[in-house]
Amino acid sequence: MRRLHGKLVIATHNAGKLREMRELLTPYGIEAVSSGDLGLDEPEETGADFVANALIKARAAAMASGLPALADDSGVCVDALDGAPGIYSARWAGEAKDFYAAMARMESEVEKSGSPSRRAHFVSALALVWPDGEEFSVEGKVFGDLTFPPRGTAGFGYDPCFTPDGHDRTFGEMSAEEKHGIPADGAQALSHRARAFQLLAKNLLEGDSSPVANSGR
Ligand code: ITT
């Protein structure tokens, strides 16, 4: 399996995601630039699922930059809404990227559905594409309950309206470390993106230079 080292493009224009992805890559000594830093265009996300859209974004950034590119496609899937907004999670916030409006719409559509379920899950697909065309993708999920009214100001997007299973605070009320920190003991991380990242790291990042390998595990 090919290992990732050196310079990488994080193919996102979403500042919240970029921050999390940079933090996740920090221990691996990879020099990360963003597609925003490089002035890359945002490709149209025409895929039918999260992995397909992550691959579209990573391929476009790898081709345009000549560097390996890591992209995330993610969203929240609500059981009472048959999985919506899912891959359309960003679009629900509109041009203004107003996630409080998107969360209000979610609350009202869930109420209208008549379903008693408040179950939801976040999904993150991470795709890594090298400029020579080699591709790798993984998916992470976290299940929990919708929480209305939204609580907390940490994180981004739908974080204030999602309480992961086993917790009584929303992602919006958690520190970055709690939401997407990687446990040192090898246990599963909490967020969908951190879980996907653990799979990516296991396959592509734990070379001789990784802190985990150096610690003798
Ligand atoms: P890029 O395509 O440039 O990466 P985007 O915001 O358009 O940015 P997506 O198409 O993947 O990204 O949309 C994902 C949306 O789902 C994102 O805008 C968030 O609102 C939401 N989302 C994903 N992960 C989230 C998280 O960890 N916490 C809160 N909301 C999240």
mmCIF file of C-alpha atoms and ligand atoms in Angstrom:
data_model
loop_
_atom_site.group_PDB
_atom_site.id
_atom_site.type_symbol
_atom_site.label_atom_id
_atom_site.label_comp_id
_atom_site.label_asym_id
_atom_site.label_seq_id
_atom_site.Cartn_x
_atom_site.Cartn_y
_atom_site.Cartn_z
ATOM 1 C CA MET A 1 0.000 0.000 0.000
ATOM 2 C CA ARG A 2 1.292 3.423 -0.970
ATOM 3 C CA ARG A 3 2.236 5.777 1.891
ATOM 4 C CA LEU A 4 1.555 9.465 1.984
ATOM 5 C CA HIS A 5 4.331 11.896 2.818
ATOM 6 C CA GLY A 6 5.497 15.368 1.844
ATOM 7 C CA LYS A 7 3.040 17.929 0.549
ATOM 8 C CA LEU A 8 -0.721 17.505 0.242
ATOM 9 C CA VAL A 9 -3.681 19.619 -0.867
ATOM 10 C CA ILE A 10 -6.709 19.615 1.417
ATOM 11 C CA ALA A 11 -9.422 19.952 -1.199
ATOM 12 C CA THR A 12 -12.087 21.889 0.651
ATOM 13 C CA HIS A 13 -13.471 25.409 0.675
ATOM 14 C CA ASN A 14 -15.193 24.844 4.026
ATOM 15 C CA ALA A 15 -13.218 26.561 6.812
ATOM 16 C CA GLY A 16 -14.596 24.299 9.580
ATOM 17 C CA LYS A 17 -13.631 21.138 7.741
ATOM 18 C CA LEU A 18 -10.253 22.559 6.796
ATOM 19 C CA ARG A 19 -9.463 23.265 10.441
ATOM 20 C CA GLU A 20 -10.416 19.722 11.478
ATOM 21 C CA MET A 21 -8.527 18.092 8.593
ATOM 22 C CA ARG A 22 -5.383 20.129 9.342
ATOM 23 C CA GLU A 23 -5.591 19.115 13.014
ATOM 24 C CA LEU A 24 -6.000 15.465 12.059
ATOM 25 C CA LEU A 25 -2.919 15.601 9.795
ATOM 26 C CA THR A 26 -0.730 17.511 12.262
ATOM 27 C CA PRO A 27 0.973 14.480 13.901
ATOM 28 C CA TYR A 28 2.134 13.117 10.557
ATOM 29 C CA GLY A 29 4.485 15.897 9.490
ATOM 30 C CA ILE A 30 2.638 16.476 6.227
ATOM 31 C CA GLU A 31 2.749 19.939 4.714
ATOM 32 C CA ALA A 32 -0.897 20.723 3.979
ATOM 33 C CA VAL A 33 -2.082 23.534 1.711
ATOM 34 C CA SER A 34 -5.749 24.141 1.006
ATOM 35 C CA SER A 35 -7.498 24.443 -2.340
ATOM 36 C CA GLY A 36 -8.353 27.991 -1.228
ATOM 37 C CA ASP A 37 -4.620 28.770 -0.717
ATOM 38 C CA LEU A 38 -3.942 27.545 -4.261
ATOM 39 C CA GLY A 39 -6.966 29.342 -5.753
ATOM 40 C CA LEU A 40 -8.443 26.096 -7.087
ATOM 41 C CA ASP A 41 -12.011 26.027 -8.386
ATOM 42 C CA GLU A 42 -14.748 24.061 -6.649
ATOM 43 C CA PRO A 43 -15.874 21.222 -8.941
ATOM 44 C CA GLU A 44 -19.568 20.449 -9.266
ATOM 45 C CA GLU A 45 -20.560 17.690 -6.861
ATOM 46 C CA THR A 46 -22.540 15.438 -9.177
ATOM 47 C CA GLY A 47 -21.946 12.106 -7.415
ATOM 48 C CA ALA A 48 -24.743 9.896 -6.112
ATOM 49 C CA ASP A 49 -23.115 9.307 -2.740
ATOM 50 C CA PHE A 50 -20.539 10.704 -0.321
ATOM 51 C CA VAL A 51 -17.603 8.667 -1.658
ATOM 52 C CA ALA A 52 -18.333 9.636 -5.265
ATOM 53 C CA ASN A 53 -18.403 13.330 -4.365
ATOM 54 C CA ALA A 54 -15.227 13.103 -2.263
ATOM 55 C CA LEU A 55 -13.475 11.461 -5.228
ATOM 56 C CA ILE A 56 -14.703 14.194 -7.609
ATOM 57 C CA LYS A 57 -13.233 16.891 -5.328
ATOM 58 C CA ALA A 58 -9.943 15.070 -4.716
ATOM 59 C CA ARG A 59 -9.430 14.225 -8.407
ATOM 60 C CA ALA A 60 -10.026 17.822 -9.468
ATOM 61 C CA ALA A 61 -7.571 19.183 -6.879
ATOM 62 C CA ALA A 62 -4.895 16.556 -7.650
ATOM 63 C CA MET A 63 -5.103 17.269 -11.380
ATOM 64 C CA ALA A 64 -5.058 21.038 -10.951
ATOM 65 C CA SER A 65 -2.222 21.117 -8.407
ATOM 66 C CA GLY A 66 -0.015 18.151 -9.346
ATOM 67 C CA LEU A 67 -0.050 17.178 -5.655
ATOM 68 C CA PRO A 68 -1.821 14.388 -3.764
ATOM 69 C CA ALA A 69 -5.221 15.720 -2.703
ATOM 70 C CA LEU A 70 -7.402 14.810 0.264
ATOM 71 C CA ALA A 71 -11.124 15.665 0.088
ATOM 72 C CA ASP A 72 -14.033 15.144 2.460
ATOM 73 C CA ASP A 73 -17.659 14.834 1.467
ATOM 74 C CA SER A 74 -19.928 14.709 4.426
ATOM 75 C CA GLY A 75 -23.379 15.405 5.777
ATOM 76 C CA VAL A 76 -26.055 14.528 8.227
ATOM 77 C CA CYS A 77 -28.682 11.867 7.465
ATOM 78 C CA VAL A 78 -31.961 12.056 9.396
ATOM 79 C CA ASP A 79 -33.974 8.845 9.806
ATOM 80 C CA ALA A 80 -37.362 10.628 9.920
ATOM 81 C CA LEU A 81 -36.490 12.291 6.588
ATOM 82 C CA ASP A 82 -35.392 9.072 4.866
ATOM 83 C CA GLY A 83 -31.748 10.116 5.070
ATOM 84 C CA ALA A 84 -32.129 13.777 4.009
ATOM 85 C CA PRO A 85 -30.361 16.139 3.803
ATOM 86 C CA GLY A 86 -27.498 13.620 3.318
ATOM 87 C CA ILE A 87 -25.298 14.624 0.386
ATOM 88 C CA TYR A 88 -27.322 17.849 0.130
ATOM 89 C CA SER A 89 -26.446 18.996 3.681
ATOM 90 C CA ALA A 90 -24.403 21.989 2.481
ATOM 91 C CA ARG A 91 -27.133 23.025 0.009
ATOM 92 C CA TRP A 92 -29.753 23.234 2.768
ATOM 93 C CA ALA A 93 -27.782 26.161 4.166
ATOM 94 C CA GLY A 94 -28.164 28.042 0.867
ATOM 95 C CA GLU A 95 -25.858 30.617 -0.684
ATOM 96 C CA ALA A 96 -25.654 32.437 2.644
ATOM 97 C CA LYS A 97 -24.350 29.251 4.356
ATOM 98 C CA ASP A 98 -26.878 29.847 7.113
ATOM 99 C CA PHE A 99 -26.796 26.659 9.161
ATOM 100 C CA TYR A 100 -29.218 28.037 11.755
ATOM 101 C CA ALA A 101 -31.778 28.290 8.932
ATOM 102 C CA ALA A 102 -30.850 24.762 7.803
ATOM 103 C CA MET A 103 -31.298 23.425 11.357
ATOM 104 C CA ALA A 104 -34.656 25.203 11.670
ATOM 105 C CA ARG A 105 -35.762 23.609 8.393
ATOM 106 C CA MET A 106 -34.631 20.238 9.706
ATOM 107 C CA GLU A 107 -36.613 20.656 12.905
ATOM 108 C CA SER A 108 -39.740 21.699 11.031
ATOM 109 C CA GLU A 109 -39.478 18.890 8.445
ATOM 110 C CA VAL A 110 -38.954 16.295 11.176
ATOM 111 C CA GLU A 111 -42.037 17.590 13.001
ATOM 112 C CA LYS A 112 -44.059 17.570 9.763
ATOM 113 C CA SER A 113 -42.984 13.997 9.003
ATOM 114 C CA GLY A 114 -45.000 12.804 12.017
ATOM 115 C CA SER A 115 -42.212 10.360 12.870
ATOM 116 C CA PRO A 116 -41.318 10.125 16.561
ATOM 117 C CA SER A 117 -37.724 9.306 15.604
ATOM 118 C CA ARG A 118 -35.015 11.868 16.278
ATOM 119 C CA ARG A 119 -32.253 9.528 15.169
ATOM 120 C CA ALA A 120 -29.593 10.809 12.781
ATOM 121 C CA HIS A 121 -26.045 10.087 11.750
ATOM 122 C CA PHE A 122 -23.175 12.034 10.299
ATOM 123 C CA VAL A 123 -21.146 10.549 7.452
ATOM 124 C CA SER A 124 -17.708 11.574 6.245
ATOM 125 C CA ALA A 125 -16.138 10.109 3.115
ATOM 126 C CA LEU A 126 -12.459 10.905 2.744
ATOM 127 C CA ALA A 127 -10.820 10.441 -0.655
ATOM 128 C CA LEU A 128 -7.128 10.675 -1.374
ATOM 129 C CA VAL A 129 -6.077 10.935 -5.016
ATOM 130 C CA TRP A 130 -2.505 11.101 -6.305
ATOM 131 C CA PRO A 131 -1.698 13.064 -9.479
ATOM 132 C CA ASP A 132 -0.849 9.781 -11.237
ATOM 133 C CA GLY A 133 -4.461 8.664 -10.728
ATOM 134 C CA GLU A 134 -4.136 6.272 -7.787
ATOM 135 C CA GLU A 135 -7.157 6.615 -5.499
ATOM 136 C CA PHE A 136 -8.128 5.613 -1.986
ATOM 137 C CA SER A 137 -11.367 6.271 -0.103
ATOM 138 C CA VAL A 138 -12.867 5.483 3.298
ATOM 139 C CA GLU A 139 -16.070 6.346 5.130
ATOM 140 C CA GLY A 140 -16.743 7.067 8.809
ATOM 141 C CA LYS A 141 -20.082 7.451 10.623
ATOM 142 C CA VAL A 142 -21.350 8.529 14.006
ATOM 143 C CA PHE A 143 -24.889 7.881 15.221
ATOM 144 C CA GLY A 144 -26.879 9.990 17.642
ATOM 145 C CA ASP A 145 -29.982 12.095 18.272
ATOM 146 C CA LEU A 146 -31.102 15.417 16.891
ATOM 147 C CA THR A 147 -31.284 18.133 19.540
ATOM 148 C CA PHE A 148 -33.617 21.108 19.179
ATOM 149 C CA PRO A 149 -33.173 23.926 19.871
ATOM 150 C CA PRO A 150 -29.523 23.711 18.779
ATOM 151 C CA ARG A 151 -26.973 24.093 21.578
ATOM 152 C CA GLY A 152 -23.377 25.322 21.634
ATOM 153 C CA THR A 153 -21.194 27.459 19.422
ATOM 154 C CA ALA A 154 -18.195 25.193 18.849
ATOM 155 C CA GLY A 155 -17.527 23.368 15.602
ATOM 156 C CA PHE A 156 -19.430 24.256 12.435
ATOM 157 C CA GLY A 157 -22.442 23.380 10.295
ATOM 158 C CA TYR A 158 -24.971 21.130 12.026
ATOM 159 C CA ASP A 159 -22.825 20.517 15.134
ATOM 160 C CA PRO A 160 -25.206 22.356 17.535
ATOM 161 C CA CYS A 161 -28.155 20.053 16.739
ATOM 162 C CA PHE A 162 -26.460 16.658 17.039
ATOM 163 C CA THR A 163 -25.812 14.720 20.249
ATOM 164 C CA PRO A 164 -23.688 11.616 19.608
ATOM 165 C CA ASP A 165 -24.689 8.373 21.337
ATOM 166 C CA GLY A 166 -23.203 7.997 24.807
ATOM 167 C CA HIS A 167 -23.017 11.770 25.367
ATOM 168 C CA ASP A 168 -25.414 14.395 26.676
ATOM 169 C CA ARG A 169 -23.813 17.377 24.932
ATOM 170 C CA THR A 170 -24.057 18.310 21.277
ATOM 171 C CA PHE A 171 -20.996 18.506 19.023
ATOM 172 C CA GLY A 172 -21.532 22.273 19.294
ATOM 173 C CA GLU A 173 -20.852 22.017 23.031
ATOM 174 C CA MET A 174 -17.693 19.898 22.694
ATOM 175 C CA SER A 175 -14.080 20.914 22.382
ATOM 176 C CA ALA A 176 -12.249 20.135 19.149
ATOM 177 C CA GLU A 177 -10.311 17.452 21.011
ATOM 178 C CA GLU A 178 -13.481 15.788 22.232
ATOM 179 C CA LYS A 179 -15.213 15.900 18.845
ATOM 180 C CA HIS A 180 -12.390 14.818 16.565
ATOM 181 C CA GLY A 181 -9.334 14.027 18.691
ATOM 182 C CA ILE A 182 -7.682 10.675 18.012
ATOM 183 C CA PRO A 183 -7.416 8.651 21.241
ATOM 184 C CA ALA A 184 -3.798 7.752 22.015
ATOM 185 C CA ASP A 185 -4.784 4.232 23.132
ATOM 186 C CA GLY A 186 -6.043 3.268 19.669
ATOM 187 C CA ALA A 187 -9.736 3.452 20.691
ATOM 188 C CA GLN A 188 -12.291 4.677 18.179
ATOM 189 C CA ALA A 189 -12.526 8.456 17.778
ATOM 190 C CA LEU A 190 -15.918 10.138 18.175
ATOM 191 C CA SER A 191 -16.705 12.117 15.044
ATOM 192 C CA HIS A 192 -17.486 10.689 11.596
ATOM 193 C CA ARG A 193 -14.516 12.586 10.116
ATOM 194 C CA ALA A 194 -12.063 11.420 12.794
ATOM 195 C CA ARG A 195 -13.291 7.826 12.354
ATOM 196 C CA ALA A 196 -12.758 8.016 8.593
ATOM 197 C CA PHE A 197 -9.358 9.566 9.252
ATOM 198 C CA GLN A 198 -8.369 6.672 11.537
ATOM 199 C CA LEU A 199 -9.013 4.284 8.618
ATOM 200 C CA LEU A 200 -7.059 6.497 6.232
ATOM 201 C CA ALA A 201 -4.156 6.803 8.673
ATOM 202 C CA LYS A 202 -4.058 3.041 9.213
ATOM 203 C CA ASN A 203 -3.719 2.460 5.481
ATOM 204 C CA LEU A 204 -1.740 5.429 4.226
ATOM 205 C CA LEU A 205 -0.114 7.360 7.020
ATOM 206 C CA GLU A 206 1.449 5.043 9.578
ATOM 207 C CA GLY A 207 4.858 4.892 7.946
ATOM 208 C CA ASP A 208 8.145 4.890 9.867
ATOM 209 C CA SER A 209 7.741 8.592 10.523
ATOM 210 C CA SER A 210 4.371 8.347 12.243
ATOM 211 C CA PRO A 211 4.230 8.913 15.980
ATOM 212 C CA VAL A 212 2.380 5.614 16.440
ATOM 213 C CA ALA A 213 5.093 3.607 14.666
ATOM 214 C CA ASN A 214 7.814 5.435 16.564
ATOM 215 C CA SER A 215 6.175 4.598 19.850
ATOM 216 C CA GLY A 216 6.715 0.918 19.063
ATOM 217 C CA ARG A 217 3.090 -0.128 18.571
HETATM 218 P P1 ITT B 1 -16.326 21.394 0.398
HETATM 219 O O1 ITT B 1 -17.169 20.648 -0.606
HETATM 220 O O2 ITT B 1 -15.549 22.518 -0.198
HETATM 221 O O3 ITT B 1 -15.468 20.465 1.218
HETATM 222 P P2 ITT B 1 -18.874 21.847 1.690
HETATM 223 O O4 ITT B 1 -19.272 22.577 2.920
HETATM 224 O O5 ITT B 1 -19.642 22.123 0.433
HETATM 225 O O6 ITT B 1 -17.313 22.094 1.466
HETATM 226 P P3 ITT B 1 -19.922 19.148 1.658
HETATM 227 O O7 ITT B 1 -20.449 19.259 0.282
HETATM 228 O O8 ITT B 1 -19.221 17.875 2.035
HETATM 229 O O9 ITT B 1 -18.900 20.317 2.000
HETATM 230 O O10 ITT B 1 -21.100 19.420 2.664
HETATM 231 C C1 ITT B 1 -21.062 18.927 3.966
HETATM 232 C C2 ITT B 1 -21.976 19.733 4.860
HETATM 233 O O11 ITT B 1 -22.406 18.861 5.918
HETATM 234 C C3 ITT B 1 -21.171 20.836 5.495
HETATM 235 O O12 ITT B 1 -21.393 22.046 4.831
HETATM 236 C C4 ITT B 1 -21.696 20.848 6.921
HETATM 237 O O13 ITT B 1 -22.751 21.709 7.034
HETATM 238 C C5 ITT B 1 -22.234 19.451 7.161
HETATM 239 N N1 ITT B 1 -21.250 18.760 7.984
HETATM 240 C C6 ITT B 1 -20.337 17.858 7.575
HETATM 241 N N2 ITT B 1 -19.542 17.486 8.582
HETATM 242 C C7 ITT B 1 -19.962 18.185 9.651
HETATM 243 C C8 ITT B 1 -19.518 18.252 10.974
HETATM 244 O O14 ITT B 1 -18.461 17.589 11.402
HETATM 245 N N3 ITT B 1 -20.191 19.052 11.800
HETATM 246 C C9 ITT B 1 -21.243 19.776 11.383
HETATM 247 N N4 ITT B 1 -21.703 19.794 10.141
HETATM 248 C C10 ITT B 1 -21.066 18.993 9.268
#
